[in-house]
CSV table of N, CA and C in Angstrom, one decimal:
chain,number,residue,atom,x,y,z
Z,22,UNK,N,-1.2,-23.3,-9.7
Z,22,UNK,CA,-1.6,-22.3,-8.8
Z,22,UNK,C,-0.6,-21.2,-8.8
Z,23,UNK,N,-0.9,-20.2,-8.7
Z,23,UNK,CA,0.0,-18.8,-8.8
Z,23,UNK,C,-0.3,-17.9,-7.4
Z,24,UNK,N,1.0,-17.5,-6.9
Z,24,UNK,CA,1.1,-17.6,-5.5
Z,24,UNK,C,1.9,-16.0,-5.7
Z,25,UNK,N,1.5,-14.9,-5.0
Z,25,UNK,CA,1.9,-13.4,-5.5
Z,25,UNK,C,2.8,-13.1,-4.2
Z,26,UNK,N,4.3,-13.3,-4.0
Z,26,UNK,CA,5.4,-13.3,-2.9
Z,26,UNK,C,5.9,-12.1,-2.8
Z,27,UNK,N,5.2,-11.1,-1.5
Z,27,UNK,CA,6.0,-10.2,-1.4
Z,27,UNK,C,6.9,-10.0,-0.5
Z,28,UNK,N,8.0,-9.6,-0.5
Z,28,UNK,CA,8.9,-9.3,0.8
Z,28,UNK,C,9.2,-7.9,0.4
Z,29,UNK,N,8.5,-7.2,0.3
Z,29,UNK,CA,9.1,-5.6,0.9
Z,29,UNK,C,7.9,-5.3,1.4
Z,30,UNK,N,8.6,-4.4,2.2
Z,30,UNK,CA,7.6,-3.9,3.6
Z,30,UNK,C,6.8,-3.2,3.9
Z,31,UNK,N,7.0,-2.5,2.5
Z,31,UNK,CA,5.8,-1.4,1.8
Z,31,UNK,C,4.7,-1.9,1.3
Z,32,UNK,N,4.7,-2.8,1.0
Z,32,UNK,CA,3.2,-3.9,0.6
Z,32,UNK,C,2.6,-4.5,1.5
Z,33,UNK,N,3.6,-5.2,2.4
Z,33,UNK,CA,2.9,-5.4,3.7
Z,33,UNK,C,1.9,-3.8,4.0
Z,34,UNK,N,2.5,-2.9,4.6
Z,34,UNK,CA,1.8,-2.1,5.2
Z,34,UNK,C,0.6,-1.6,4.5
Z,35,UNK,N,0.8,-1.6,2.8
Z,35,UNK,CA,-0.4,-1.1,2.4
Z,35,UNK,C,-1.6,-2.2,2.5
Z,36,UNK,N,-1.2,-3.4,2.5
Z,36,UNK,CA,-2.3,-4.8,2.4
Z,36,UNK,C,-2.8,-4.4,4.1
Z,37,UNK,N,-2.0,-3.8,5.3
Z,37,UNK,CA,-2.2,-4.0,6.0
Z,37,UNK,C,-3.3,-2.4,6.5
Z,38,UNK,N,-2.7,-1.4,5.8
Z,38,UNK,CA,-3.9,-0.1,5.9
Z,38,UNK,C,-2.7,0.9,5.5
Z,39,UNK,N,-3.0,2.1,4.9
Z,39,UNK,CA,-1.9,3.1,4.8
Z,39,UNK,C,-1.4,3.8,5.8
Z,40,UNK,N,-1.8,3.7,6.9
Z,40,UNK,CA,-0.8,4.5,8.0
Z,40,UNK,C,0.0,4.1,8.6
Z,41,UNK,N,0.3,2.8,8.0
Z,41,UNK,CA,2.0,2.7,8.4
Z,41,UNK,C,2.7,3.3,7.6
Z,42,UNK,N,2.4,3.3,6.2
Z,42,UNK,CA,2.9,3.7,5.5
Z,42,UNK,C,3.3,5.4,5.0
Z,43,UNK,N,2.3,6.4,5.7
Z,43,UNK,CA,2.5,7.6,5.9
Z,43,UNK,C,3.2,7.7,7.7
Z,44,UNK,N,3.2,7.2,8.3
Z,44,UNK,CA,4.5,7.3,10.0
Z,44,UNK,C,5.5,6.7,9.1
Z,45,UNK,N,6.5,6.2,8.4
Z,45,UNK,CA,7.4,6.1,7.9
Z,45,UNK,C,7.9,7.0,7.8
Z,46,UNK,N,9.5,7.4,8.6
Z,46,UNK,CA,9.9,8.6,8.8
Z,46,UNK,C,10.7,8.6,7.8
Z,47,UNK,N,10.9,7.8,7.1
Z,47,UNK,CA,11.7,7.8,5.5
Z,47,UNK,C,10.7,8.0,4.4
Z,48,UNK,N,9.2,8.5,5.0
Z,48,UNK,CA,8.3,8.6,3.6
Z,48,UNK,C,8.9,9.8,2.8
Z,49,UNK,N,8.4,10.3,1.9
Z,49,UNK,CA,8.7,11.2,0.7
Z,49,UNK,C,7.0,12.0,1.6
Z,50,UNK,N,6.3,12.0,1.9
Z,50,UNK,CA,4.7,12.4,2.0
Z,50,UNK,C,4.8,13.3,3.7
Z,51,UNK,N,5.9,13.0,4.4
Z,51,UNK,CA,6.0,13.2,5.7
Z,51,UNK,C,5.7,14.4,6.2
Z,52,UNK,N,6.3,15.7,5.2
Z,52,UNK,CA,6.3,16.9,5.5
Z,52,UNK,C,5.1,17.7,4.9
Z,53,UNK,N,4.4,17.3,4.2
Z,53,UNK,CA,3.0,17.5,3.7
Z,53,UNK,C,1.9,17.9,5.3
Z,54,UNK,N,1.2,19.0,5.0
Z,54,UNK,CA,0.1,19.5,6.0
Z,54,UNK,C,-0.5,17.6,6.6
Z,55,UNK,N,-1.7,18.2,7.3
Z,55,UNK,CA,-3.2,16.9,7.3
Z,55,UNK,C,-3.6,17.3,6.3
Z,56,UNK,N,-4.3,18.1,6.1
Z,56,UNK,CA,-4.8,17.9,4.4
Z,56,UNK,C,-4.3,17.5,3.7
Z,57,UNK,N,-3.2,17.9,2.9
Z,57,UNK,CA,-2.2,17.4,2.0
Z,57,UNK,C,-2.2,15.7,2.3
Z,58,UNK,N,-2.0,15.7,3.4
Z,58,UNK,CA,-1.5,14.0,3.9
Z,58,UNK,C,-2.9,13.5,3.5
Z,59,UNK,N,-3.9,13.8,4.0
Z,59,UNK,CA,-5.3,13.4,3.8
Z,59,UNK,C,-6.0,13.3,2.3
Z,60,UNK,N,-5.6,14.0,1.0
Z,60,UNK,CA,-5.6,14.4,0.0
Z,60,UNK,C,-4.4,13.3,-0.2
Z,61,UNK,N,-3.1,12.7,-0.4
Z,61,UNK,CA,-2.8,11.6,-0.6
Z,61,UNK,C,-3.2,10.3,-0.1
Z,62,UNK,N,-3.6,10.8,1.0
Z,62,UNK,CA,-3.8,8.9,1.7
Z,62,UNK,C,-5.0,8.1,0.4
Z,63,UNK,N,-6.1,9.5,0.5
Z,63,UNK,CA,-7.2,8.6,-0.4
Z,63,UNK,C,-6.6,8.5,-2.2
Z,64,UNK,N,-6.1,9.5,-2.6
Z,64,UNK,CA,-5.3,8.7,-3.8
Z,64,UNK,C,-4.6,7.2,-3.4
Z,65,UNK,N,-3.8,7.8,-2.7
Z,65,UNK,CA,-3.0,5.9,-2.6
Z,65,UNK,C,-3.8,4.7,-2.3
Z,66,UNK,N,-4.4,5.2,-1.4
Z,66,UNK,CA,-5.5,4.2,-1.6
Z,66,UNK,C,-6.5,3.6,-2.4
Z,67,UNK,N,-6.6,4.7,-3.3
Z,67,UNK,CA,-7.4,3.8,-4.4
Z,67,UNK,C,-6.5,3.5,-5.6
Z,68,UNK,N,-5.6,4.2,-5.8
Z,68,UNK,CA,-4.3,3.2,-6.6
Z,68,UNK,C,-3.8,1.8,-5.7
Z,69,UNK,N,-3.8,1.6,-4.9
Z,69,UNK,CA,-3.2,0.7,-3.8
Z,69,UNK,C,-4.6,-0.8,-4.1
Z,70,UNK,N,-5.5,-0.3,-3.8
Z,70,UNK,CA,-6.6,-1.2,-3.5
Z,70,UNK,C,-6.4,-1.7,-5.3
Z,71,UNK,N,-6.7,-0.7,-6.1
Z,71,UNK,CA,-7.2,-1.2,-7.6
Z,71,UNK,C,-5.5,-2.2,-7.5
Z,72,UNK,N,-4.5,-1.7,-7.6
Z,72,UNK,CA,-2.9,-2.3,-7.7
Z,72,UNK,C,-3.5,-4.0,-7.5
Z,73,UNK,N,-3.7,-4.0,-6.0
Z,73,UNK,CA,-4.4,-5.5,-5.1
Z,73,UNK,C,-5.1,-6.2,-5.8
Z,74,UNK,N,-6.3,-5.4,-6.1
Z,74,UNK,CA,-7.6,-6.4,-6.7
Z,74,UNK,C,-6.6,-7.1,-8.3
Z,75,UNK,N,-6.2,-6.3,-8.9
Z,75,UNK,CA,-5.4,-6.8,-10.0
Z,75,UNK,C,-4.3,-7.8,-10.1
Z,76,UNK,N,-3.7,-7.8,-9.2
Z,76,UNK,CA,-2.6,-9.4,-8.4
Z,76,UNK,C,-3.6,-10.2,-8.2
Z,77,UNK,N,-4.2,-9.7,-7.3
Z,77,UNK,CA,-5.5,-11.2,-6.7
Z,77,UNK,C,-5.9,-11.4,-7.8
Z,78,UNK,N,-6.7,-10.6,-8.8
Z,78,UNK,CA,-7.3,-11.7,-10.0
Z,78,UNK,C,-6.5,-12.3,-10.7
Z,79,UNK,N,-5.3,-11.9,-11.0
Z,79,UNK,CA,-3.9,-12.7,-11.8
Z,79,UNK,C,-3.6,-13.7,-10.9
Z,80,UNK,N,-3.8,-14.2,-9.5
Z,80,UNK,CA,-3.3,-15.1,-9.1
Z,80,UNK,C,-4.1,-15.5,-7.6
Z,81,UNK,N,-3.5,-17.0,-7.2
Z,81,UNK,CA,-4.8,-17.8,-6.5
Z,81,UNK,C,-3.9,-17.0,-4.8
Z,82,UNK,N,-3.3,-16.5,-4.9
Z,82,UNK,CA,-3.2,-16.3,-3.2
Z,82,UNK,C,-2.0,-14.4,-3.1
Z,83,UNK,N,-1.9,-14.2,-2.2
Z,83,UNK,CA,-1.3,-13.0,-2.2
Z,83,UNK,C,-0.4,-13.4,-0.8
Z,84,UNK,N,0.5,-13.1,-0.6
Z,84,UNK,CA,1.7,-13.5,0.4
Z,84,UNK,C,2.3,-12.6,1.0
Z,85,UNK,N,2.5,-11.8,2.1
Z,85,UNK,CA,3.2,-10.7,2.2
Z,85,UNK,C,3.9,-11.3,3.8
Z,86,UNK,N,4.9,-11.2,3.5
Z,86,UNK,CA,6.4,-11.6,4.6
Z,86,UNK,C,6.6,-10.5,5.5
């Protein structure tokens, strides 16, 4: 069985939804308009989601600490 261990906190938040991850006052994305921000959120998110589906099929569980 293959068990996918994350501990950084950035994976958490994206398994968890991307807006933790854009209020991160240490993001690189912060100073970007709403559009702009809106215009990345849905990129990351569909790199983020496809990233996910790709661990989960490589392995039986996903773990985030």
């Amino acid at each position: 069985m293959n068990v996918f261990l994350s501990y950084k906190w950035e994976d958490r938040e994206w398994a968890n939804g991307i807006d933790g991850l854009l209020n991160n006052p240490n993001n690189r994305y912060r100073h970007l308009t709403d559009r702009e921000r809106q215009d990345q959120r849905s990129k990351g998110e569909n790199v983020v989601k496809n990233y996910l589906k790709g661990i989960i099929r490589e392995n039986d569980a996903l773990l985030c600490l």
